[in-house]
mmCIF file of C-alpha atoms in Angstrom:
data_model
loop_
_atom_site.group_PDB
_atom_site.id
_atom_site.type_symbol
_atom_site.label_atom_id
_atom_site.label_comp_id
_atom_site.label_asym_id
_atom_site.label_seq_id
_atom_site.Cartn_x
_atom_site.Cartn_y
_atom_site.Cartn_z
ATOM 1 C CA MET X 17 0.034 0.279 -0.033
ATOM 2 C CA THR X 18 1.249 3.417 -0.985
ATOM 3 C CA ASN X 19 2.384 5.412 2.024
ATOM 4 C CA LYS X 20 -0.147 8.694 1.536
ATOM 5 C CA ARG X 21 2.483 11.075 3.669
ATOM 6 C CA LYS X 22 5.336 9.957 1.222
ATOM 7 C CA THR X 23 3.065 10.639 -1.996
ATOM 8 C CA LYS X 24 4.050 13.998 -3.195
ATOM 9 C CA LYS X 25 1.953 16.717 -4.893
ATOM 10 C CA GLN X 26 3.748 18.811 -7.118
ATOM 11 C CA LEU X 27 3.817 22.630 -6.641
ATOM 12 C CA ARG X 28 5.048 25.797 -8.041
ATOM 13 C CA ASN X 29 8.669 26.298 -8.948
ATOM 14 C CA GLY X 30 9.862 22.707 -8.462
ATOM 15 C CA CYS X 31 8.489 22.398 -4.867
ATOM 16 C CA SER X 32 6.285 19.695 -3.639
ATOM 17 C CA ARG X 33 4.585 18.514 -0.674
ATOM 18 C CA THR X 34 3.200 15.176 1.316
ATOM 19 C CA GLU X 35 -0.403 14.784 1.873
ATOM 20 C CA VAL X 36 -1.501 17.280 4.871
ATOM 21 C CA PHE X 37 -2.297 14.568 7.653
ATOM 22 C CA ILE X 38 -3.996 15.284 11.076
ATOM 23 C CA SER X 39 -2.693 14.224 14.541
ATOM 24 C CA PRO X 40 -3.916 12.474 16.466
ATOM 25 C CA LYS X 41 -4.663 10.007 13.475
ATOM 26 C CA ASN X 42 -7.734 8.534 15.157
ATOM 27 C CA TYR X 43 -9.253 12.040 15.727
ATOM 28 C CA LYS X 44 -12.759 11.085 14.337
ATOM 29 C CA THR X 45 -13.140 7.995 16.755
ATOM 30 C CA LEU X 46 -12.223 10.068 19.793
ATOM 31 C CA LYS X 47 -15.190 10.463 22.315
ATOM 32 C CA ASN X 48 -13.845 11.523 25.707
ATOM 33 C CA LYS X 49 -13.193 15.228 26.651
ATOM 34 C CA SER X 50 -9.958 14.060 28.098
ATOM 35 C CA ASP X 51 -8.824 13.583 24.390
ATOM 36 C CA LEU X 52 -8.603 17.466 24.183
ATOM 37 C CA THR X 53 -5.186 16.988 26.130
ATOM 38 C CA LYS X 54 -3.566 15.217 23.157
ATOM 39 C CA ASP X 55 -1.361 16.937 20.665
ATOM 40 C CA TRP X 56 -3.630 17.929 18.007
ATOM 41 C CA PHE X 57 -1.796 19.384 15.044
ATOM 42 C CA VAL X 58 -1.717 19.468 10.992
ATOM 43 C CA GLU X 59 1.240 18.523 9.131
ATOM 44 C CA CYS X 60 3.093 18.000 5.962
ATOM 45 C CA ARG X 61 6.596 17.619 4.256
ATOM 46 C CA PHE X 62 7.539 20.678 2.298
ATOM 47 C CA TYR X 63 10.331 20.339 -0.450
ATOM 48 C CA ASP X 64 11.979 23.149 -2.061
ATOM 49 C CA PRO X 65 14.941 22.207 -4.517
ATOM 50 C CA LEU X 66 16.747 25.495 -3.229
ATOM 51 C CA PHE X 67 16.963 24.260 0.291
ATOM 52 C CA LYS X 68 17.409 20.624 -0.474
ATOM 53 C CA ASP X 69 20.892 20.425 1.227
ATOM 54 C CA LYS X 70 19.289 22.427 4.489
ATOM 55 C CA TYR X 71 16.094 19.994 4.483
ATOM 56 C CA PRO X 72 16.925 16.710 2.787
ATOM 57 C CA GLU X 73 13.750 15.117 4.325
ATOM 58 C CA GLY X 74 11.841 17.994 3.726
ATOM 59 C CA PHE X 75 10.595 20.738 5.703
ATOM 60 C CA GLN X 76 8.324 20.056 8.622
ATOM 61 C CA PHE X 77 5.395 22.255 8.099
ATOM 62 C CA ARG X 78 3.161 21.835 11.330
ATOM 63 C CA ARG X 79 0.403 24.141 12.495
ATOM 64 C CA ARG X 80 -1.676 23.658 15.803
ATOM 65 C CA PRO X 81 -5.042 25.159 16.677
ATOM 66 C CA GLU X 82 -6.180 26.531 19.819
ATOM 67 C CA LYS X 83 -7.731 24.127 21.981
ATOM 68 C CA GLN X 84 -11.540 24.366 21.900
ATOM 69 C CA SER X 85 -13.804 23.830 24.739
ATOM 70 C CA THR X 86 -15.644 20.796 23.337
ATOM 71 C CA LEU X 87 -14.388 17.991 21.555
ATOM 72 C CA ALA X 88 -16.690 18.559 18.615
ATOM 73 C CA ASP X 89 -15.344 22.129 18.247
ATOM 74 C CA GLN X 90 -11.926 20.673 18.417
ATOM 75 C CA LYS X 91 -12.523 18.344 15.454
ATOM 76 C CA ARG X 92 -13.992 21.073 13.224
ATOM 77 C CA LYS X 93 -11.406 23.315 14.196
ATOM 78 C CA ILE X 94 -8.552 20.508 12.885
ATOM 79 C CA GLN X 95 -10.450 19.963 9.825
ATOM 80 C CA ASP X 96 -10.494 23.808 9.016
ATOM 81 C CA TYR X 97 -6.923 23.878 9.724
ATOM 82 C CA LYS X 98 -6.203 21.062 7.271
ATOM 83 C CA THR X 99 -8.409 22.689 4.561
ATOM 84 C CA LEU X 100 -6.592 26.152 5.212
ATOM 85 C CA MET X 101 -2.944 24.628 4.903
ATOM 86 C CA GLU X 102 -3.798 23.158 1.431
ATOM 87 C CA LYS X 103 -5.224 26.169 0.417
ATOM 88 C CA TYR X 104 -2.345 28.152 1.290
ATOM 89 C CA LEU X 105 0.023 25.622 -0.324
ATOM 90 C CA ASP X 106 -1.879 24.484 -3.217
ATOM 91 C CA LEU X 107 -3.943 27.649 -4.299
ATOM 92 C CA GLN X 108 -1.895 30.646 -2.889
ATOM 93 C CA ASN X 109 1.447 28.832 -3.391
ATOM 94 C CA PHE X 110 2.638 29.566 0.047
ATOM 95 C CA ASN X 111 6.234 28.661 0.997
ATOM 96 C CA PRO X 112 6.628 27.815 4.613
ATOM 97 C CA ILE X 113 10.316 27.866 4.492
ATOM 98 C CA THR X 114 10.775 31.495 3.038
ATOM 99 C CA LYS X 115 7.256 32.186 4.447
ATOM 100 C CA GLU X 116 6.462 33.768 1.316
ATOM 101 C CA PHE X 117 4.072 33.352 -1.278
ATOM 102 C CA MET X 118 5.671 32.324 -4.402
ATOM 103 C CA GLU X 119 5.962 33.821 -7.738
ATOM 104 C CA ASP X 120 6.929 31.727 -10.664
ATOM 105 C CA ARG X 121 10.598 31.800 -11.030
ATOM 106 C CA SER X 122 10.706 30.593 -14.628
ATOM 107 C CA GLY X 123 9.424 33.999 -16.358
ATOM 108 C CA ILE X 124 7.830 31.972 -18.971
ATOM 109 C CA LEU X 125 3.811 32.163 -19.501
ATOM 110 C CA SER X 126 2.251 28.825 -18.457
ATOM 111 C CA PRO X 127 -0.974 27.987 -16.539
ATOM 112 C CA ASN X 128 1.180 27.353 -13.298
ATOM 113 C CA MET X 129 2.188 31.135 -13.421
ATOM 114 C CA ASP X 130 1.011 33.335 -10.548
ATOM 115 C CA PHE X 131 -1.722 35.612 -11.584
ATOM 116 C CA LYS X 132 0.418 38.858 -10.854
ATOM 117 C CA SER X 133 3.549 37.716 -12.828
ATOM 118 C CA ALA X 134 1.231 36.428 -15.591
ATOM 119 C CA LEU X 135 -0.538 39.822 -15.937
ATOM 120 C CA LEU X 136 2.907 41.748 -15.803
ATOM 121 C CA GLU X 137 4.162 39.322 -18.502
ATOM 122 C CA GLY X 138 1.064 39.924 -20.501
ATOM 123 C CA VAL X 139 1.581 43.590 -20.768
ATOM 124 C CA LYS X 140 5.053 42.765 -22.666
ATOM 125 C CA LYS X 141 2.996 40.794 -25.286
ATOM 126 C CA ILE X 142 0.773 43.417 -26.302
ATOM 127 C CA THR X 143 1.471 45.234 -29.613
ATOM 128 C CA ALA X 144 0.504 49.015 -29.522
ATOM 129 C CA SER X 145 1.732 52.374 -29.328
ATOM 130 C CA GLU X 146 4.353 53.266 -26.456
ATOM 131 C CA ALA X 147 1.627 55.734 -25.183
ATOM 132 C CA HIS X 148 -1.176 52.815 -25.108
ATOM 133 C CA ILE X 149 1.052 50.606 -23.334
ATOM 134 C CA ARG X 150 2.306 52.981 -20.792
ATOM 135 C CA GLN X 151 -1.377 53.216 -19.861
ATOM 136 C CA VAL X 152 -2.207 49.496 -19.827
ATOM 137 C CA ASP X 153 1.228 49.156 -17.447
ATOM 138 C CA TYR X 154 -0.143 51.932 -15.370
ATOM 139 C CA ALA X 155 -3.560 50.116 -15.076
ATOM 140 C CA VAL X 156 -1.992 46.522 -14.396
ATOM 141 C CA ARG X 157 0.142 47.835 -11.825
ATOM 142 C CA ARG X 158 -2.388 49.553 -9.982
ATOM 143 C CA PHE X 159 -4.501 46.588 -10.484
ATOM 144 C CA VAL X 160 -1.802 44.220 -9.137
ATOM 145 C CA LYS X 161 -2.145 46.288 -5.693
ATOM 146 C CA GLY X 162 -5.559 45.337 -5.468
ATOM 147 C CA LEU X 163 -4.717 41.731 -6.001
ATOM 148 C CA ASP X 164 -2.100 41.747 -3.293
ATOM 149 C CA LYS X 165 -4.834 43.397 -0.981
ATOM 150 C CA LEU X 166 -7.229 40.478 -1.798
ATOM 151 C CA SER X 167 -4.673 38.003 -1.308
ATOM 152 C CA TYR X 168 -5.051 36.745 -5.170
ATOM 153 C CA SER X 169 -1.949 37.586 -6.399
ATOM 154 C CA TYR X 170 -0.228 33.918 -6.255
ATOM 155 C CA ILE X 171 -3.014 31.939 -7.493
ATOM 156 C CA ASN X 172 -2.262 30.055 -10.647
ATOM 157 C CA ILE X 173 -3.277 32.254 -13.466
ATOM 158 C CA SER X 174 -5.309 28.982 -14.727
ATOM 159 C CA ASP X 175 -7.446 29.151 -11.632
ATOM 160 C CA VAL X 176 -8.440 32.985 -11.920
ATOM 161 C CA LYS X 177 -12.171 33.396 -12.275
ATOM 162 C CA ILE X 178 -14.506 36.209 -12.790
ATOM 163 C CA HIS X 179 -15.245 36.810 -9.445
ATOM 164 C CA HIS X 180 -11.209 37.398 -8.935
ATOM 165 C CA ILE X 181 -11.448 40.165 -11.409
ATOM 166 C CA LYS X 182 -14.933 41.761 -10.235
ATOM 167 C CA ASN X 183 -13.748 42.073 -6.860
ATOM 168 C CA THR X 184 -10.472 43.558 -7.337
ATOM 169 C CA LEU X 185 -11.706 46.263 -9.780
ATOM 170 C CA GLU X 186 -14.297 46.881 -7.401
ATOM 171 C CA ASN X 187 -12.049 46.893 -4.451
ATOM 172 C CA LEU X 188 -9.987 49.764 -6.424
ATOM 173 C CA ASP X 189 -13.147 52.099 -6.357
ATOM 174 C CA LEU X 190 -12.525 53.480 -9.664
ATOM 175 C CA PRO X 191 -14.741 56.001 -11.252
ATOM 176 C CA PRO X 192 -16.769 54.388 -14.000
ATOM 177 C CA TYR X 193 -14.669 55.963 -16.685
ATOM 178 C CA TYR X 194 -11.616 54.307 -15.487
ATOM 179 C CA PHE X 195 -13.399 51.263 -14.349
ATOM 180 C CA ASN X 196 -14.275 50.674 -18.070
ATOM 181 C CA LYS X 197 -10.705 51.339 -19.220
ATOM 182 C CA PHE X 198 -9.011 49.014 -17.013
ATOM 183 C CA ARG X 199 -11.695 46.371 -17.941
ATOM 184 C CA ALA X 200 -10.794 47.242 -21.821
ATOM 185 C CA TYR X 201 -7.076 46.759 -20.865
ATOM 186 C CA LEU X 202 -7.471 43.421 -19.027
ATOM 187 C CA THR X 203 -9.621 42.024 -21.757
ATOM 188 C CA GLY X 204 -6.830 42.506 -24.212
ATOM 189 C CA ILE X 205 -3.941 41.006 -21.941
ATOM 190 C CA PHE X 206 -6.246 37.936 -21.281
ATOM 191 C CA LYS X 207 -6.715 37.578 -24.965
ATOM 192 C CA GLU X 208 -2.834 37.151 -25.106
ATOM 193 C CA LEU X 209 -2.930 34.899 -22.099
ATOM 194 C CA ILE X 210 -5.502 32.438 -23.746
ATOM 195 C CA GLU X 211 -3.114 31.948 -26.690
ATOM 196 C CA TYR X 212 -0.107 31.261 -24.538
ATOM 197 C CA GLY X 213 -2.130 28.681 -22.829
ATOM 198 C CA CYS X 214 -2.436 30.150 -19.678
ATOM 199 C CA ILE X 215 -6.128 30.195 -19.210
ATOM 200 C CA GLY X 216 -8.905 28.607 -21.324
ATOM 201 C CA PHE X 217 -11.500 31.603 -21.433
ATOM 202 C CA ASN X 218 -11.410 35.322 -20.820
ATOM 203 C CA PRO X 219 -12.629 35.946 -17.255
ATOM 204 C CA VAL X 220 -13.151 39.721 -18.089
ATOM 205 C CA ARG X 221 -15.332 39.362 -20.953
ATOM 206 C CA ASP X 222 -18.608 38.870 -18.972
ATOM 207 C CA ILE X 223 -17.942 41.752 -16.616
ATOM 208 C CA SER X 224 -20.454 44.565 -17.559
ATOM 209 C CA LYS X 225 -19.300 47.981 -18.146
ATOM 210 C CA LYS X 226 -20.120 50.920 -15.796
ATOM 211 C CA LYS X 227 -22.492 53.677 -17.002
ATOM 212 C CA PHE X 228 -21.593 56.974 -16.648
ATOM 213 C CA GLU X 229 -22.396 60.343 -18.182
ATOM 214 C CA SER X 230 -19.573 61.840 -20.320
ATOM 215 C CA LYS X 231 -19.153 65.618 -19.928
ATOM 216 C CA PRO X 232 -19.654 67.584 -23.235
ATOM 217 C CA ARG X 233 -16.373 68.960 -24.557
ATOM 218 C CA THR X 234 -15.970 72.695 -24.475
ATOM 219 C CA ILE X 235 -15.270 73.967 -27.865
ATOM 220 C CA PHE X 236 -13.734 77.194 -28.864
ATOM 221 C CA THR X 237 -15.761 79.946 -30.408
ATOM 222 C CA ASP X 238 -13.951 81.430 -33.302
ATOM 223 C CA ASN X 239 -13.566 84.658 -31.708
ATOM 224 C CA LYS X 240 -12.117 83.209 -28.406
ATOM 225 C CA LEU X 241 -9.637 81.059 -30.459
ATOM 226 C CA LYS X 242 -8.509 83.884 -32.335
ATOM 227 C CA ILE X 243 -7.572 85.888 -29.002
ATOM 228 C CA VAL X 244 -5.855 82.664 -27.910
ATOM 229 C CA PHE X 245 -3.924 82.287 -30.992
ATOM 230 C CA GLU X 246 -2.977 86.102 -31.170
ATOM 231 C CA TYR X 247 -1.616 85.925 -27.459
ATOM 232 C CA LEU X 248 0.472 82.726 -28.327
ATOM 233 C CA HIS X 249 1.761 84.367 -31.359
ATOM 234 C CA GLU X 250 2.938 87.251 -29.330
ATOM 235 C CA ASN X 251 4.164 85.292 -26.167
ATOM 236 C CA TYR X 252 5.074 81.703 -27.572
ATOM 237 C CA PRO X 253 5.665 81.860 -31.126
ATOM 238 C CA ASP X 254 7.017 78.170 -31.442
ATOM 239 C CA PHE X 255 4.069 76.823 -29.588
ATOM 240 C CA PHE X 256 1.688 79.243 -31.791
ATOM 241 C CA ARG X 257 3.467 77.597 -34.749
ATOM 242 C CA TYR X 258 2.628 74.185 -33.555
ATOM 243 C CA GLY X 259 -1.043 74.913 -32.549
ATOM 244 C CA LYS X 260 -1.559 76.320 -35.947
ATOM 245 C CA ILE X 261 -0.374 73.132 -37.767
ATOM 246 C CA PHE X 262 -2.138 70.962 -35.183
ATOM 247 C CA PHE X 263 -5.387 72.896 -35.886
ATOM 248 C CA TYR X 264 -5.046 72.677 -39.727
ATOM 249 C CA SER X 265 -3.916 68.963 -39.770
ATOM 250 C CA GLY X 266 -7.071 67.033 -38.106
ATOM 251 C CA ALA X 267 -4.120 64.757 -36.673
ATOM 252 C CA ARG X 268 -3.453 63.845 -33.065
ATOM 253 C CA SER X 269 -0.191 64.979 -31.322
ATOM 254 C CA ALA X 270 0.978 61.708 -31.003
ATOM 255 C CA GLU X 271 1.143 61.424 -34.663
ATOM 256 C CA LEU X 272 2.660 64.981 -35.335
ATOM 257 C CA LEU X 273 5.404 64.395 -32.833
ATOM 258 C CA ARG X 274 6.801 61.407 -34.598
ATOM 259 C CA VAL X 275 7.012 63.429 -38.096
ATOM 260 C CA GLN X 276 10.799 64.013 -39.076
ATOM 261 C CA ARG X 277 12.092 66.368 -41.669
ATOM 262 C CA LYS X 278 12.557 63.262 -44.145
ATOM 263 C CA HIS X 279 8.551 62.453 -43.831
ATOM 264 C CA VAL X 280 7.689 66.025 -45.306
ATOM 265 C CA ASP X 281 7.459 67.062 -49.164
ATOM 266 C CA LEU X 282 6.474 70.711 -49.360
ATOM 267 C CA GLN X 283 6.359 70.644 -52.995
ATOM 268 C CA GLN X 284 3.586 68.002 -52.948
ATOM 269 C CA GLN X 285 1.967 69.475 -49.909
ATOM 270 C CA GLU X 286 1.989 66.265 -48.109
ATOM 271 C CA TYR X 287 3.718 64.425 -45.007
ATOM 272 C CA LEU X 288 3.836 60.906 -44.003
ATOM 273 C CA VAL X 289 2.995 59.819 -40.649
ATOM 274 C CA GLN X 290 2.777 56.847 -38.679
ATOM 275 C CA ILE X 291 -0.828 55.938 -37.452
ATOM 276 C CA GLN X 292 -0.650 53.975 -34.386
ATOM 277 C CA LYS X 293 -4.017 52.352 -33.042
ATOM 278 C CA GLY X 294 -4.630 49.186 -31.495
ATOM 279 C CA LYS X 295 -2.341 46.359 -32.723
ATOM 280 C CA GLN X 296 -1.968 47.848 -36.020
ATOM 281 C CA PHE X 297 0.636 50.335 -37.213
ATOM 282 C CA LYS X 298 0.490 52.022 -40.595
ATOM 283 C CA TRP X 299 2.003 54.772 -42.686
ATOM 284 C CA VAL X 300 -0.515 57.145 -44.053
ATOM 285 C CA THR X 301 0.173 60.229 -46.492
ATOM 286 C CA LYS X 302 -1.706 63.269 -45.162
ATOM 287 C CA ALA X 303 -2.183 66.380 -46.891
ATOM 288 C CA ILE X 304 -0.871 69.759 -45.909
ATOM 289 C CA SER X 305 -3.622 72.622 -46.391
ATOM 290 C CA ASN X 306 -2.819 75.932 -48.166
ATOM 291 C CA GLN X 307 -3.978 77.653 -44.602
ATOM 292 C CA ALA X 308 -1.173 75.465 -42.782
ATOM 293 C CA LEU X 309 1.735 75.723 -45.596
ATOM 294 C CA PRO X 310 3.264 78.893 -44.214
ATOM 295 C CA TYR X 311 3.777 77.300 -40.782
ATOM 296 C CA TRP X 312 5.160 73.798 -42.276
ATOM 297 C CA LYS X 313 7.555 75.783 -44.313
ATOM 298 C CA GLU X 314 8.759 77.585 -41.271
ATOM 299 C CA ILE X 315 9.193 74.666 -38.962
ATOM 300 C CA VAL X 316 10.990 72.670 -41.681
ATOM 301 C CA GLY X 317 13.249 75.511 -42.752
ATOM 302 C CA LEU X 318 14.397 75.380 -39.104
ATOM 303 C CA CYS X 319 15.553 71.569 -39.392
ATOM 304 C CA LYS X 320 19.261 70.896 -39.287
ATOM 305 C CA ASP X 321 19.157 67.475 -41.130
ATOM 306 C CA ASP X 322 16.521 64.871 -42.267
ATOM 307 C CA GLU X 323 16.483 63.124 -39.048
ATOM 308 C CA ASP X 324 15.381 66.012 -37.139
ATOM 309 C CA TYR X 325 11.894 65.714 -35.418
ATOM 310 C CA LEU X 326 9.793 68.664 -36.446
ATOM 311 C CA PHE X 327 8.197 69.025 -32.881
ATOM 312 C CA SER X 328 10.983 68.110 -30.463
ATOM 313 C CA SER X 329 11.384 69.955 -26.893
ATOM 314 C CA LYS X 330 9.581 73.444 -26.975
ATOM 315 C CA GLN X 331 8.028 72.262 -30.292
ATOM 316 C CA ILE X 332 11.111 73.271 -32.183
ATOM 317 C CA PRO X 333 13.345 70.861 -34.464
ATOM 318 C CA GLY X 334 15.458 68.260 -32.591
ATOM 319 C CA SER X 335 16.742 64.839 -32.580
ATOM 320 C CA THR X 336 14.538 63.422 -29.867
ATOM 321 C CA PRO X 337 10.833 62.800 -30.088
ATOM 322 C CA ILE X 338 8.654 63.894 -27.087
ATOM 323 C CA GLN X 339 5.362 62.618 -25.540
ATOM 324 C CA ALA X 340 1.827 63.816 -26.590
ATOM 325 C CA ALA X 341 1.298 64.709 -22.827
ATOM 326 C CA SER X 342 3.844 67.369 -22.965
ATOM 327 C CA ILE X 343 1.636 69.272 -25.290
ATOM 328 C CA SER X 344 -1.380 69.003 -22.921
ATOM 329 C CA GLN X 345 0.895 70.038 -20.037
ATOM 330 C CA ARG X 346 2.372 73.002 -21.830
ATOM 331 C CA TRP X 347 -1.177 74.155 -22.793
ATOM 332 C CA TYR X 348 -2.250 73.808 -19.345
ATOM 333 C CA ARG X 349 0.622 76.323 -18.054
ATOM 334 C CA LEU X 350 0.707 78.627 -20.837
ATOM 335 C CA VAL X 351 -2.857 79.053 -21.693
ATOM 336 C CA LYS X 352 -5.207 77.692 -18.767
ATOM 337 C CA LYS X 353 -3.239 79.062 -15.997
ATOM 338 C CA LYS X 354 -2.055 82.569 -17.795
ATOM 339 C CA PRO X 355 -4.311 85.625 -17.691
ATOM 340 C CA ILE X 356 -5.521 86.204 -21.162
ATOM 341 C CA ILE X 357 -7.073 89.508 -21.753
ATOM 342 C CA ASN X 358 -9.643 90.223 -24.415
ATOM 343 C CA PRO X 359 -7.980 93.042 -26.542
ATOM 344 C CA VAL X 360 -11.520 94.946 -27.076
ATOM 345 C CA THR X 361 -13.159 94.267 -23.724
ATOM 346 C CA LYS X 362 -9.866 94.382 -21.579
ATOM 347 C CA GLU X 363 -11.380 91.781 -19.574
ATOM 348 C CA LYS X 364 -9.785 88.236 -18.316
ATOM 349 C CA ILE X 365 -10.999 85.482 -20.728
ATOM 350 C CA VAL X 366 -11.354 82.058 -18.718
ATOM 351 C CA ILE X 367 -9.973 79.042 -20.966
ATOM 352 C CA SER X 368 -11.632 75.768 -19.770
ATOM 353 C CA GLU X 369 -11.028 74.399 -23.424
ATOM 354 C CA ASP X 370 -8.042 71.916 -23.385
ATOM 355 C CA PHE X 371 -5.729 71.423 -26.388
ATOM 356 C CA TYR X 372 -7.470 68.821 -28.024
ATOM 357 C CA SER X 373 -10.713 70.733 -28.434
ATOM 358 C CA LEU X 374 -8.697 72.525 -31.378
ATOM 359 C CA LYS X 375 -9.154 69.199 -33.222
ATOM 360 C CA HIS X 376 -12.901 68.808 -32.619
ATOM 361 C CA LEU X 377 -13.515 72.465 -33.694
ATOM 362 C CA PHE X 378 -11.464 71.808 -36.861
ATOM 363 C CA LEU X 379 -13.189 68.819 -37.981
ATOM 364 C CA ASP X 380 -16.684 70.471 -36.904
ATOM 365 C CA LYS X 381 -15.402 73.343 -39.268
ATOM 366 C CA LEU X 382 -14.835 70.598 -41.966
ATOM 367 C CA GLU X 383 -17.986 68.973 -41.729
ATOM 368 C CA GLU X 384 -19.913 72.290 -41.591
ATOM 369 C CA SER X 385 -18.222 73.287 -44.870
ATOM 370 C CA GLN X 386 -19.406 70.092 -46.687
ATOM 371 C CA GLN X 387 -22.939 71.190 -46.151
ATOM 372 C CA ASN X 388 -22.623 74.350 -48.228
ATOM 373 C CA ASP X 389 -23.495 74.547 -51.767
ATOM 374 C CA LYS X 390 -19.815 74.985 -52.780
ATOM 375 C CA VAL X 391 -18.264 71.791 -51.590
ATOM 376 C CA GLN X 392 -21.395 69.431 -51.096
ATOM 377 C CA GLU X 393 -20.788 67.596 -54.152
ATOM 378 C CA ILE X 394 -17.474 65.947 -52.982
ATOM 379 C CA GLY X 395 -18.087 62.273 -52.743
ATOM 380 C CA PHE X 396 -16.492 61.616 -49.378
ATOM 381 C CA ASN X 397 -16.515 62.802 -45.713
ATOM 382 C CA VAL X 398 -13.625 65.518 -45.762
ATOM 383 C CA ALA X 399 -13.697 65.549 -41.903
ATOM 384 C CA GLN X 400 -13.397 61.793 -41.704
ATOM 385 C CA ILE X 401 -10.566 61.906 -44.277
ATOM 386 C CA ALA X 402 -8.769 64.583 -42.403
ATOM 387 C CA ALA X 403 -8.725 62.710 -39.194
ATOM 388 C CA ASP X 404 -7.972 59.381 -40.590
ATOM 389 C CA HIS X 405 -10.927 57.744 -39.054
ATOM 390 C CA THR X 406 -11.873 54.230 -40.442
ATOM 391 C CA THR X 407 -15.740 54.961 -39.913
ATOM 392 C CA SER X 408 -18.076 57.977 -39.744
ATOM 393 C CA ARG X 409 -19.271 57.289 -36.351
ATOM 394 C CA THR X 410 -15.515 58.050 -34.989
ATOM 395 C CA THR X 411 -15.773 61.522 -36.889
ATOM 396 C CA ALA X 412 -19.298 62.109 -35.323
ATOM 397 C CA ILE X 413 -17.696 62.153 -31.952
ATOM 398 C CA TYR X 414 -15.700 65.165 -33.011
ATOM 399 C CA THR X 415 -18.046 67.162 -35.128
ATOM 400 C CA THR X 416 -20.301 68.451 -32.365
ATOM 401 C CA GLY X 417 -22.187 71.009 -34.339
ATOM 402 C CA LYS X 418 -23.593 68.293 -36.650
ATOM 403 C CA LYS X 419 -26.535 67.470 -34.852
ATOM 404 C CA LYS X 420 -27.706 71.114 -34.804
ATOM 405 C CA ARG X 421 -27.151 71.725 -38.465
ATOM 406 C CA GLU X 422 -29.031 68.660 -39.405
ATOM 407 C CA MET X 423 -31.893 70.026 -36.978
ATOM 408 C CA GLU X 424 -31.959 73.054 -39.088
ATOM 409 C CA ILE X 425 -32.188 71.297 -42.394
ATOM 410 C CA LEU X 426 -35.085 69.251 -41.110
ATOM 411 C CA LYS X 427 -36.864 72.485 -40.222
ATOM 412 C CA LYS X 428 -36.798 73.259 -43.778
ATOM 413 C CA VAL X 429 -37.757 70.146 -45.506
ATOM 414 C CA ILE X 430 -41.054 70.295 -47.244
ATOM 415 C CA VAL X 431 -42.956 66.878 -47.549
ATOM 416 C CA ASN X 432 -45.601 66.711 -50.288
ATOM 417 C CA ILE X 433 -48.689 64.659 -48.979
#
């Protein structure tokens, strides 16, 4: 007959254990209250290859519960201790020698990798823009702190269930918008983990999104934007030039900041830009409008060689690209926090609009122009083409004045009945 105490259960990182047994061995048949004085404990032998010389016969992992007042309570307590020890060793991967919960030392994605390590490794498998990966990495590291708090970090990734994700997200107490963002990021990571055989299903997929009301974006009036541009032109000409190029491009800062001198063809009024969305990176040729051309000529003329990024530090040419976040930060410092005076009324104007609202205004202006008699015969959506949106639905997010214009058109429709 096989000795159950010698039969080993394989654990993480080459560790193993014998079956957890209860002493006294005949505890189930004990009937006398005097039996409470016996030595009650649960025990197994734990083997760690890193400690095979120190513990060649295995580490004696033993736990004794507090003595209970009745024999029935004592029996229930000792059974609970056995279950708890098995949970610690098998599910939470506790190492009684180091007294730590074990991470997977292999660094290779597999069903036996711990939840925390699998998520951190999963981020590395995502193909996306650097900015997107930074956002995912930030979300995952915050999520991992939630795992630590709930003692989920060291369960096997293959054992992760929906409630582990849901409980952790709820425990982070995220606003609805960020809850949905974290959910989206985790969904993408688990898609990768499924392909690596770590888990058989995506536990994030069935978690519902949070409902929330998005605040309408504040859009510049023509006069207000004119005042801001005049202020920038007078005080921060390099940022003014970038603002004008950005406004007339319909592009994102993340794209413009990657443009180098070699990507610009002034004669053809075109520039080449890499669009990084999701897992797809593609090079796209975009137009330089007549209104923007003088500013493009000016910035290109400042470049020293073809490898210069047009909008490096402080939006002047340089050898190092900068992050899109720096544009928003500079807008906040130079525009939102500065006292900008209306030259006519001499009153201070409040700038609540963010830098990205320039794109919304420009695309809305393009969409508006297409409803005019002069350009409405064009067979494509000019705002959609300018922004390089794959669907008109995306463009509709930016063209905020479209609904009002459509309502005005509907008011003038005559139906013959």
